[in-house]
C-alpha atoms as an extended CHARMM CRD file, in Angstrom:
* protein
*
       119  EXT
         1         1  VAL       CA            -14.7800000000      -17.4530000000       -5.2610000000  PROA      1               0.0000000000
         2         2  GLN       CA            -11.2740000000      -15.3060000000       -5.1250000000  PROA      2               0.0000000000
         3         3  LEU       CA             -9.5270000000      -13.9880000000       -1.8270000000  PROA      3               0.0000000000
         4         4  GLN       CA             -6.2540000000      -12.2910000000       -3.2390000000  PROA      4               0.0000000000
         5         5  ALA       CA             -4.1630000000      -11.3950000000       -0.2400000000  PROA      5               0.0000000000
         6         6  SER       CA             -1.2300000000       -8.8620000000       -1.0060000000  PROA      6               0.0000000000
         7         7  GLY       CA              1.0120000000       -6.2690000000        0.7840000000  PROA      7               0.0000000000
         8         8  GLY       CA              3.7080000000       -8.6500000000        2.5760000000  PROA      8               0.0000000000
         9         9  GLY       CA              7.2810000000       -7.9620000000        2.8060000000  PROA      9               0.0000000000
        10        10  LEU       CA             10.3910000000       -7.9240000000        4.1140000000  PROA      10              0.0000000000
        11        11  VAL       CA             10.5910000000       -5.3580000000        6.9680000000  PROA      11              0.0000000000
        12        12  GLN       CA             12.5400000000       -4.4580000000        9.5380000000  PROA      12              0.0000000000
        13        13  ALA       CA             11.4210000000       -4.6390000000       13.2650000000  PROA      13              0.0000000000
        14        14  GLY       CA              9.3410000000       -1.3160000000       14.8380000000  PROA      14              0.0000000000
        15        15  GLY       CA              8.3430000000       -1.1150000000       10.9550000000  PROA      15              0.0000000000
        16        16  SER       CA              4.5680000000       -1.5200000000        9.2920000000  PROA      16              0.0000000000
        17        17  LEU       CA              2.6930000000       -3.0470000000        6.3830000000  PROA      17              0.0000000000
        18        18  ARG       CA             -0.5250000000       -2.9960000000        5.0550000000  PROA      18              0.0000000000
        19        19  LEU       CA             -1.8040000000       -5.9390000000        3.9910000000  PROA      19              0.0000000000
        20        20  SER       CA             -4.6490000000       -6.4630000000        1.5570000000  PROA      20              0.0000000000
        21        21  CYS       CA             -7.4050000000       -8.8240000000        0.4070000000  PROA      21              0.0000000000
        22        22  ALA       CA             -9.3900000000       -8.2210000000       -2.2250000000  PROA      22              0.0000000000
        23        23  ALA       CA            -12.4090000000      -10.3720000000       -2.6720000000  PROA      23              0.0000000000
        24        24  SER       CA            -14.6550000000      -11.2510000000       -5.3970000000  PROA      24              0.0000000000
        25        25  GLY       CA            -17.2880000000      -13.8580000000       -6.4510000000  PROA      25              0.0000000000
        26        26  ILE       CA            -19.4690000000      -13.2250000000       -2.8260000000  PROA      26              0.0000000000
        27        27  ILE       CA            -21.5250000000      -10.4940000000       -1.3280000000  PROA      27              0.0000000000
        28        28  PHE       CA            -18.7050000000       -8.9110000000        0.4230000000  PROA      28              0.0000000000
        29        29  SER       CA            -20.8840000000       -6.7620000000        2.5820000000  PROA      29              0.0000000000
        30        30  ARG       CA            -22.6690000000      -10.3310000000        4.5520000000  PROA      30              0.0000000000
        31        31  TYR       CA            -19.5340000000      -11.9610000000        5.1770000000  PROA      31              0.0000000000
        32        32  ALA       CA            -17.4410000000      -11.7980000000        8.3590000000  PROA      32              0.0000000000
        33        33  MET       CA            -13.4240000000      -11.2100000000        7.4380000000  PROA      33              0.0000000000
        34        34  GLY       CA            -10.3070000000      -12.5000000000        8.9380000000  PROA      34              0.0000000000
        35        35  TRP       CA             -6.7920000000      -12.4240000000        8.9970000000  PROA      35              0.0000000000
        36        36  TYR       CA             -5.0730000000      -15.5100000000       10.1170000000  PROA      36              0.0000000000
        37        37  ARG       CA             -1.3990000000      -16.0570000000        9.7080000000  PROA      37              0.0000000000
        38        38  GLN       CA              0.7680000000      -19.1830000000        9.9270000000  PROA      38              0.0000000000
        39        39  ALA       CA              4.6380000000      -19.7580000000       11.5420000000  PROA      39              0.0000000000
        40        40  PRO       CA              6.9450000000      -22.4450000000       10.1500000000  PROA      40              0.0000000000
        41        41  GLY       CA              5.9260000000      -25.0400000000       12.8210000000  PROA      41              0.0000000000
        42        42  LYS       CA              2.7640000000      -23.5100000000       14.3410000000  PROA      42              0.0000000000
        43        43  GLN       CA             -0.3740000000      -23.9460000000       13.9870000000  PROA      43              0.0000000000
        44        44  ARG       CA             -3.1320000000      -21.2820000000       12.1220000000  PROA      44              0.0000000000
        45        45  GLU       CA             -4.1520000000      -18.5770000000       14.3650000000  PROA      45              0.0000000000
        46        46  LEU       CA             -6.6820000000      -15.3830000000       14.1530000000  PROA      46              0.0000000000
        47        47  VAL       CA             -4.8330000000      -12.3180000000       14.2450000000  PROA      47              0.0000000000
        48        48  ALA       CA             -7.8480000000      -10.2900000000       14.0870000000  PROA      48              0.0000000000
        49        49  SER       CA            -11.5110000000       -9.8250000000       12.3120000000  PROA      49              0.0000000000
        50        50  ILE       CA            -14.3650000000       -8.0700000000       11.4010000000  PROA      50              0.0000000000
        51        51  THR       CA            -18.0110000000       -8.5950000000       11.2130000000  PROA      51              0.0000000000
        52        52  ASN       CA            -20.3600000000       -7.3290000000        8.7830000000  PROA      52              0.0000000000
        53        53  ASP       CA            -21.2430000000       -4.5820000000       10.1570000000  PROA      53              0.0000000000
        54        54  GLY       CA            -18.0470000000       -3.6280000000       11.5180000000  PROA      54              0.0000000000
        55        55  SER       CA            -17.3520000000       -5.1210000000       14.7500000000  PROA      55              0.0000000000
        56        56  THR       CA            -13.8940000000       -5.9440000000       15.4220000000  PROA      56              0.0000000000
        57        57  ASN       CA            -12.2240000000       -8.5220000000       17.7700000000  PROA      57              0.0000000000
        58        58  TYR       CA             -8.2280000000       -8.6640000000       17.7410000000  PROA      58              0.0000000000
        59        59  ALA       CA             -5.4730000000      -11.9380000000       19.3010000000  PROA      59              0.0000000000
        60        60  ASP       CA             -4.1080000000      -10.4650000000       22.2660000000  PROA      60              0.0000000000
        61        61  SER       CA             -0.5960000000      -10.6570000000       20.5700000000  PROA      61              0.0000000000
        62        62  VAL       CA             -1.6420000000       -7.7590000000       18.4550000000  PROA      62              0.0000000000
        63        63  LYS       CA             -4.2360000000       -5.5870000000       20.1240000000  PROA      63              0.0000000000
        64        64  GLY       CA             -2.9500000000       -2.1800000000       19.9840000000  PROA      64              0.0000000000
        65        65  ARG       CA             -0.7770000000       -2.7060000000       17.0000000000  PROA      65              0.0000000000
        66        66  PHE       CA             -2.8910000000       -3.9970000000       14.3440000000  PROA      66              0.0000000000
        67        67  SER       CA             -5.9890000000       -2.3280000000       12.7100000000  PROA      67              0.0000000000
        68        68  ILE       CA             -8.4510000000       -4.6300000000       10.6170000000  PROA      68              0.0000000000
        69        69  SER       CA            -11.0310000000       -2.5540000000        8.5360000000  PROA      69              0.0000000000
        70        70  ARG       CA            -12.6720000000       -3.1270000000        5.1850000000  PROA      70              0.0000000000
        71        71  ASP       CA            -13.9660000000       -1.2280000000        2.2440000000  PROA      71              0.0000000000
        72        72  ASN       CA            -17.4410000000       -2.7540000000        0.8150000000  PROA      72              0.0000000000
        73        73  ALA       CA            -17.6040000000       -0.8630000000       -1.8720000000  PROA      73              0.0000000000
        74        74  LYS       CA            -14.1880000000       -2.2550000000       -3.2310000000  PROA      74              0.0000000000
        75        75  ASN       CA            -15.1890000000       -5.6800000000       -1.9540000000  PROA      75              0.0000000000
        76        76  ILE       CA            -11.4320000000       -5.0210000000       -0.0610000000  PROA      76              0.0000000000
        77        77  VAL       CA            -10.4160000000       -5.6410000000        3.7820000000  PROA      77              0.0000000000
        78        78  TYR       CA             -7.0860000000       -4.4050000000        5.3780000000  PROA      78              0.0000000000
        79        79  LEU       CA             -4.9820000000       -5.2960000000        7.7220000000  PROA      79              0.0000000000
        80        80  GLN       CA             -2.1960000000       -2.1490000000        9.0530000000  PROA      80              0.0000000000
        81        81  MET       CA              0.1320000000       -3.3980000000       10.9850000000  PROA      81              0.0000000000
        82        82  ASN       CA              2.3830000000       -1.1430000000       13.3250000000  PROA      82              0.0000000000
        83        83  SER       CA              5.4010000000       -2.0400000000       15.5690000000  PROA      83              0.0000000000
        84        84  LEU       CA              6.0720000000       -5.5450000000       13.9840000000  PROA      84              0.0000000000
        85        85  ASN       CA              8.7160000000       -7.2310000000       15.5150000000  PROA      85              0.0000000000
        86        86  PRO       CA              9.6750000000      -11.1580000000       14.3600000000  PROA      86              0.0000000000
        87        87  GLU       CA              7.2320000000      -13.0510000000       16.2530000000  PROA      87              0.0000000000
        88        88  ASP       CA              5.0320000000      -11.2610000000       13.2990000000  PROA      88              0.0000000000
        89        89  THR       CA              6.4270000000      -13.2520000000       11.1790000000  PROA      89              0.0000000000
        90        90  ALA       CA              4.4320000000      -15.9530000000        9.6580000000  PROA      90              0.0000000000
        91        91  VAL       CA              1.8410000000      -16.1850000000        6.2140000000  PROA      91              0.0000000000
        92        92  TYR       CA             -0.8160000000      -14.0620000000        6.3760000000  PROA      92              0.0000000000
        93        93  TYR       CA             -4.1930000000      -15.7830000000        5.2930000000  PROA      93              0.0000000000
        94        94  CYS       CA             -7.4110000000      -13.6040000000        4.0520000000  PROA      94              0.0000000000
        95        95  ASN       CA            -10.4040000000      -15.6000000000        5.9930000000  PROA      95              0.0000000000
        96        96  ALA       CA            -14.1570000000      -14.7990000000        4.4350000000  PROA      96              0.0000000000
        97        97  GLU       CA            -17.3410000000      -16.7240000000        6.2760000000  PROA      97              0.0000000000
        98        98  LEU       CA            -20.8130000000      -16.4360000000        5.6330000000  PROA      98              0.0000000000
        99        99  ARG       CA            -22.4330000000      -17.9460000000        8.6450000000  PROA      99              0.0000000000
       100       100  ARG       CA            -26.0770000000      -18.9590000000        7.8050000000  PROA      100             0.0000000000
       101       101  THR       CA            -29.1570000000      -20.2140000000       10.3070000000  PROA      101             0.0000000000
       102       102  TYR       CA            -30.7050000000      -23.1750000000        8.2010000000  PROA      102             0.0000000000
       103       103  PHE       CA            -27.1590000000      -24.2030000000        6.2180000000  PROA      103             0.0000000000
       104       104  ALA       CA            -23.5540000000      -25.1870000000        6.7190000000  PROA      104             0.0000000000
       105       105  ASN       CA            -21.8620000000      -21.8200000000        7.1190000000  PROA      105             0.0000000000
       106       106  LEU       CA            -19.6210000000      -20.7040000000        3.6200000000  PROA      106             0.0000000000
       107       107  ASN       CA            -15.8810000000      -20.2250000000        4.2710000000  PROA      107             0.0000000000
       108       108  TYR       CA            -13.3530000000      -18.9470000000        1.9450000000  PROA      108             0.0000000000
       109       109  TRP       CA             -9.2830000000      -19.3600000000        2.2800000000  PROA      109             0.0000000000
       110       110  GLY       CA             -6.8030000000      -16.8400000000        0.1180000000  PROA      110             0.0000000000
       111       111  GLN       CA             -3.6990000000      -17.7450000000       -0.9840000000  PROA      111             0.0000000000
       112       112  GLY       CA             -2.0110000000      -15.6010000000        1.8900000000  PROA      112             0.0000000000
       113       113  THR       CA              1.0320000000      -13.4120000000        2.1420000000  PROA      113             0.0000000000
       114       114  GLN       CA              4.1580000000      -13.3700000000        3.7650000000  PROA      114             0.0000000000
       115       115  VAL       CA              5.5270000000      -11.8540000000        6.2670000000  PROA      115             0.0000000000
       116       116  THR       CA              8.9340000000      -11.3280000000        7.4030000000  PROA      116             0.0000000000
       117       117  VAL       CA             10.0670000000       -8.8230000000       10.1290000000  PROA      117             0.0000000000
       118       118  SER       CA             14.1230000000       -9.1240000000       10.4300000000  PROA      118             0.0000000000
       119       119  SER       CA             15.4770000000       -8.1320000000       13.8820000000  PROA      119             0.0000000000
């Protein structure tokens, strides 16, 4: 299983970035996908998630600024980030989770992509 995140970089406050996470080795359409982030000295936190049927969930800190979407034909999940501020600076990780009724859930992580927002 591979989750290849890309699209991070350095951006000025108020700018935008779009992260992509390309998945392979899983039946992508069955998985809930999520973006997490971890800033230096802080715990990893959920930023946004999208279920296999397209329902979305956002951290309060990014509501109205970030948008998560998925393309099941391409096995890619996106995170569109607008109105970025320095508090969004972190390493962003892609996550894939399959919840199963009779077996342990399956959970995979990508390698992370750095997002740095300058003031």
